[in-house]
Amino acid sequence: MNKSLFLNTPLTINISLSYRCNFNCNHCYSREQTKEEELTFEQHKKIVDILSQWKVPFLNLGGGEPLIVPYLFDYVKYASSKGLHVSMNSNGFLMDKEKAKEIRLSGFKSVGISIDSPNEELHDKFRNRKGSFKKAVEALKLLAEEGVKTTVSMVITKLNHLNYSEIIPLLKECGVKQLFLHNYKCTGFGYKNMEEYDLTPAEWKQFYKNALELKNSLKDIIISFDDPIIHLIPEYNDRPLVKGSTCGKLSLNIHANGDISPCGFMPVSIGNVLKDDIVSLWKNSPILNTLRNPVPHGKCTSCNIYENCLGGCKARTYMLTGDFHNPDPHCWKGGE
Amino acid sequence: MKFSIADDVFERVEEESLTQAKDALSKGLYEEAEAIGVVTLIKAGIMTQLNLMGMDIWDKLRTPITVEEISRMISSEYGISYDECFCDVNEFVQDLFEKGFLKNE
């Protein structure tokens, strides 16, 4: 009576209200999109109506920095009134007591704050903004005072792969319940700066091995990963929502101009939310169907983990090899 | 022991799939109908889908109920022996309970 997964519409939409940002981070995937035309508040409300009609339950705001958007709280109030559970990812720099209160009142279910190193100096260097670490921590504390659920997102890089766990005491102090450890995406500035920041496959292997041990040792903070190649670690026994990458299977990404992509890190468009029938795109898009029906190439053909990882992160694979079906360049198998 | 739906479970009926499953059932294509997920459940990052019979049982769990009571109802509604029903219902309820979708009292 429990069936294999098939969704009539996505469960999560990640959306950028704006490309604009007060930061200039070394790994940013969207900084170069700032010249594209952005939709208006009224157009974004129309998108909410469409998502509500689809019965999409979860809406996550990214960008660009959501706190820059002048109509942010009116938008969230509108989306919440339509039954959507709204969350956002922010660098936290513009947070103050008043905004934290507005976040609670407008109906946000949770807020994710980015912290990329337990070391203040390294975080500020990576984010190219002095004081950004202190402001991120302050944001977490202000949100906790308002009773807003918080999470922390950390992109794993050469700067933090050996000491990321030192962030845990700070998270406990700030009442954070979940830490997302994101794999390094080679898109936008992330592509340009990958030589400096991306780990080698051997380093990824060691990182995931250690991170999994940390995850299993913690009781009051959940550690989550978004990288299908973690299945290569024998001790990993989570039952993920879907096999392989979730992009285009559980979720879609809507850019600030309305273009839709399987995820924010894939520079491919499957249509536009205000111009196309999105249900038809969800069912029939050739790109989504490719992602949902991967074909093993190269070393994946003989890999006994393939049925779980399905070739790894499709955004990274596409960016680095030009073919969704190729093995994830981060995969260490065969190179040990 | 009585079971009921746990707090904070998100559920969504997959309308198109529901229509397909009912259509398959009306044509006597039982295996096809059984393979179609018609309700999606999510709680704390765990997700599962239920088929038509799973949806029937899920609806009965909206008020506290025992596995025996559900099995008697399903046995009568679907014309299946009680023993066979009890086995399947018990497995189904235990699975949902372990995943956090149900609470017991």
PDB file of N, CA, C and O in Angstrom, chain A residues 137-163:
ATOM      1  N   VAL A 137      25.498  35.558  12.411  1.00  0.00           N
ATOM      2  CA  VAL A 137      25.244  35.009  13.753  1.00  0.00           C
ATOM      3  C   VAL A 137      24.174  35.837  14.463  1.00  0.00           C
ATOM      4  O   VAL A 137      23.260  35.304  15.102  1.00  0.00           O
ATOM      5  N   GLU A 138      24.278  37.147  14.300  1.00  0.00           N
ATOM      6  CA  GLU A 138      23.287  38.037  14.929  1.00  0.00           C
ATOM      7  C   GLU A 138      21.887  37.752  14.360  1.00  0.00           C
ATOM      8  O   GLU A 138      20.892  37.751  15.089  1.00  0.00           O
ATOM      9  N   ALA A 139      21.830  37.500  13.054  1.00  0.00           N
ATOM     10  CA  ALA A 139      20.540  37.186  12.412  1.00  0.00           C
ATOM     11  C   ALA A 139      19.925  35.937  13.037  1.00  0.00           C
ATOM     12  O   ALA A 139      18.723  35.898  13.328  1.00  0.00           O
ATOM     13  N   LEU A 140      20.751  34.930  13.251  1.00  0.00           N
ATOM     14  CA  LEU A 140      20.240  33.684  13.859  1.00  0.00           C
ATOM     15  C   LEU A 140      19.675  33.961  15.251  1.00  0.00           C
ATOM     16  O   LEU A 140      18.616  33.443  15.620  1.00  0.00           O
ATOM     17  N   LYS A 141      20.367  34.802  16.003  1.00  0.00           N
ATOM     18  CA  LYS A 141      19.915  35.105  17.363  1.00  0.00           C
ATOM     19  C   LYS A 141      18.626  35.935  17.352  1.00  0.00           C
ATOM     20  O   LYS A 141      17.712  35.692  18.147  1.00  0.00           O
ATOM     21  N   LEU A 142      18.537  36.897  16.443  1.00  0.00           N
ATOM     22  CA  LEU A 142      17.317  37.722  16.349  1.00  0.00           C
ATOM     23  C   LEU A 142      16.105  36.864  15.957  1.00  0.00           C
ATOM     24  O   LEU A 142      15.012  37.036  16.497  1.00  0.00           O
ATOM     25  N   LEU A 143      16.339  35.940  15.041  1.00  0.00           N
ATOM     26  CA  LEU A 143      15.234  35.067  14.607  1.00  0.00           C
ATOM     27  C   LEU A 143      14.817  34.129  15.745  1.00  0.00           C
ATOM     28  O   LEU A 143      13.625  33.875  15.942  1.00  0.00           O
ATOM     29  N   ALA A 144      15.809  33.639  16.491  1.00  0.00           N
ATOM     30  CA  ALA A 144      15.499  32.766  17.625  1.00  0.00           C
ATOM     31  C   ALA A 144      14.666  33.510  18.663  1.00  0.00           C
ATOM     32  O   ALA A 144      13.710  32.957  19.228  1.00  0.00           O
ATOM     33  N   GLU A 145      14.994  34.769  18.893  1.00  0.00           N
ATOM     34  CA  GLU A 145      14.226  35.582  19.851  1.00  0.00           C
ATOM     35  C   GLU A 145      12.772  35.713  19.415  1.00  0.00           C
ATOM     36  O   GLU A 145      11.870  35.798  20.245  1.00  0.00           O
ATOM     37  N   GLU A 146      12.557  35.724  18.108  1.00  0.00           N
ATOM     38  CA  GLU A 146      11.180  35.822  17.587  1.00  0.00           C
ATOM     39  C   GLU A 146      10.506  34.455  17.499  1.00  0.00           C
ATOM     40  O   GLU A 146       9.342  34.350  17.114  1.00  0.00           O
ATOM     41  N   GLY A 147      11.259  33.417  17.807  1.00  0.00           N
ATOM     42  CA  GLY A 147      10.667  32.071  17.739  1.00  0.00           C
ATOM     43  C   GLY A 147      10.574  31.518  16.327  1.00  0.00           C
ATOM     44  O   GLY A 147       9.803  30.601  16.051  1.00  0.00           O
ATOM     45  N   VAL A 148      11.368  32.080  15.398  1.00  0.00           N
ATOM     46  CA  VAL A 148      11.376  31.585  14.006  1.00  0.00           C
ATOM     47  C   VAL A 148      12.366  30.428  13.901  1.00  0.00           C
ATOM     48  O   VAL A 148      13.511  30.536  14.374  1.00  0.00           O
ATOM     49  N   LYS A 149      11.948  29.344  13.296  1.00  0.00           N
ATOM     50  CA  LYS A 149      12.832  28.191  13.108  1.00  0.00           C
ATOM     51  C   LYS A 149      13.978  28.570  12.154  1.00  0.00           C
ATOM     52  O   LYS A 149      13.734  29.180  11.108  1.00  0.00           O
ATOM     53  N   THR A 150      15.196  28.221  12.536  1.00  0.00           N
ATOM     54  CA  THR A 150      16.338  28.553  11.676  1.00  0.00           C
ATOM     55  C   THR A 150      17.149  27.314  11.302  1.00  0.00           C
ATOM     56  O   THR A 150      17.180  26.327  12.045  1.00  0.00           O
ATOM     57  N   THR A 151      17.785  27.408  10.155  1.00  0.00           N
ATOM     58  CA  THR A 151      18.740  26.392   9.714  1.00  0.00           C
ATOM     59  C   THR A 151      19.993  27.133   9.251  1.00  0.00           C
ATOM     60  O   THR A 151      19.948  28.348   9.043  1.00  0.00           O
ATOM     61  N   VAL A 152      21.082  26.414   9.111  1.00  0.00           N
ATOM     62  CA  VAL A 152      22.305  27.030   8.571  1.00  0.00           C
ATOM     63  C   VAL A 152      22.754  26.236   7.354  1.00  0.00           C
ATOM     64  O   VAL A 152      22.704  24.998   7.351  1.00  0.00           O
ATOM     65  N   SER A 153      23.141  26.972   6.318  1.00  0.00           N
ATOM     66  CA  SER A 153      23.665  26.336   5.103  1.00  0.00           C
ATOM     67  C   SER A 153      25.146  26.630   4.977  1.00  0.00           C
ATOM     68  O   SER A 153      25.564  27.782   5.112  1.00  0.00           O
ATOM     69  N   MET A 154      25.913  25.594   4.714  1.00  0.00           N
ATOM     70  CA  MET A 154      27.353  25.765   4.532  1.00  0.00           C
ATOM     71  C   MET A 154      27.763  25.059   3.240  1.00  0.00           C
ATOM     72  O   MET A 154      27.481  23.877   3.065  1.00  0.00           O
ATOM     73  N   VAL A 155      28.385  25.807   2.343  1.00  0.00           N
ATOM     74  CA  VAL A 155      28.909  25.207   1.117  1.00  0.00           C
ATOM     75  C   VAL A 155      30.313  24.684   1.423  1.00  0.00           C
ATOM     76  O   VAL A 155      31.159  25.433   1.910  1.00  0.00           O
ATOM     77  N   ILE A 156      30.527  23.421   1.160  1.00  0.00           N
ATOM     78  CA  ILE A 156      31.828  22.824   1.493  1.00  0.00           C
ATOM     79  C   ILE A 156      32.868  23.190   0.430  1.00  0.00           C
ATOM     80  O   ILE A 156      32.642  23.003  -0.769  1.00  0.00           O
ATOM     81  N   THR A 157      33.980  23.713   0.902  1.00  0.00           N
ATOM     82  CA  THR A 157      35.070  24.151   0.022  1.00  0.00           C
ATOM     83  C   THR A 157      36.416  23.818   0.680  1.00  0.00           C
ATOM     84  O   THR A 157      36.448  23.300   1.791  1.00  0.00           O
ATOM     85  N   LYS A 158      37.464  24.179  -0.037  1.00  0.00           N
ATOM     86  CA  LYS A 158      38.816  24.004   0.524  1.00  0.00           C
ATOM     87  C   LYS A 158      38.972  24.782   1.834  1.00  0.00           C
ATOM     88  O   LYS A 158      39.812  24.448   2.665  1.00  0.00           O
ATOM     89  N   LEU A 159      38.172  25.837   1.981  1.00  0.00           N
ATOM     90  CA  LEU A 159      38.306  26.683   3.169  1.00  0.00           C
ATOM     91  C   LEU A 159      37.766  26.037   4.439  1.00  0.00           C
ATOM     92  O   LEU A 159      38.144  26.423   5.534  1.00  0.00           O
ATOM     93  N   ASN A 160      36.833  25.087   4.296  1.00  0.00           N
ATOM     94  CA  ASN A 160      36.152  24.614   5.507  1.00  0.00           C
ATOM     95  C   ASN A 160      36.050  23.096   5.643  1.00  0.00           C
ATOM     96  O   ASN A 160      35.512  22.613   6.629  1.00  0.00           O
ATOM     97  N   HIS A 161      36.540  22.332   4.661  1.00  0.00           N
ATOM     98  CA  HIS A 161      36.263  20.889   4.680  1.00  0.00           C
ATOM     99  C   HIS A 161      36.937  20.161   5.837  1.00  0.00           C
ATOM    100  O   HIS A 161      36.561  19.049   6.181  1.00  0.00           O
ATOM    101  N   LEU A 162      37.928  20.820   6.456  1.00  0.00           N
ATOM    102  CA  LEU A 162      38.616  20.158   7.565  1.00  0.00           C
ATOM    103  C   LEU A 162      38.144  20.642   8.942  1.00  0.00           C
ATOM    104  O   LEU A 162      38.369  19.971   9.942  1.00  0.00           O
ATOM    105  N   ASN A 163      37.476  21.817   8.958  1.00  0.00           N
ATOM    106  CA  ASN A 163      37.096  22.345  10.279  1.00  0.00           C
ATOM    107  C   ASN A 163      35.617  22.752  10.392  1.00  0.00           C
ATOM    108  O   ASN A 163      35.234  23.439  11.333  1.00  0.00           O
TER     109      ASN A 163
END
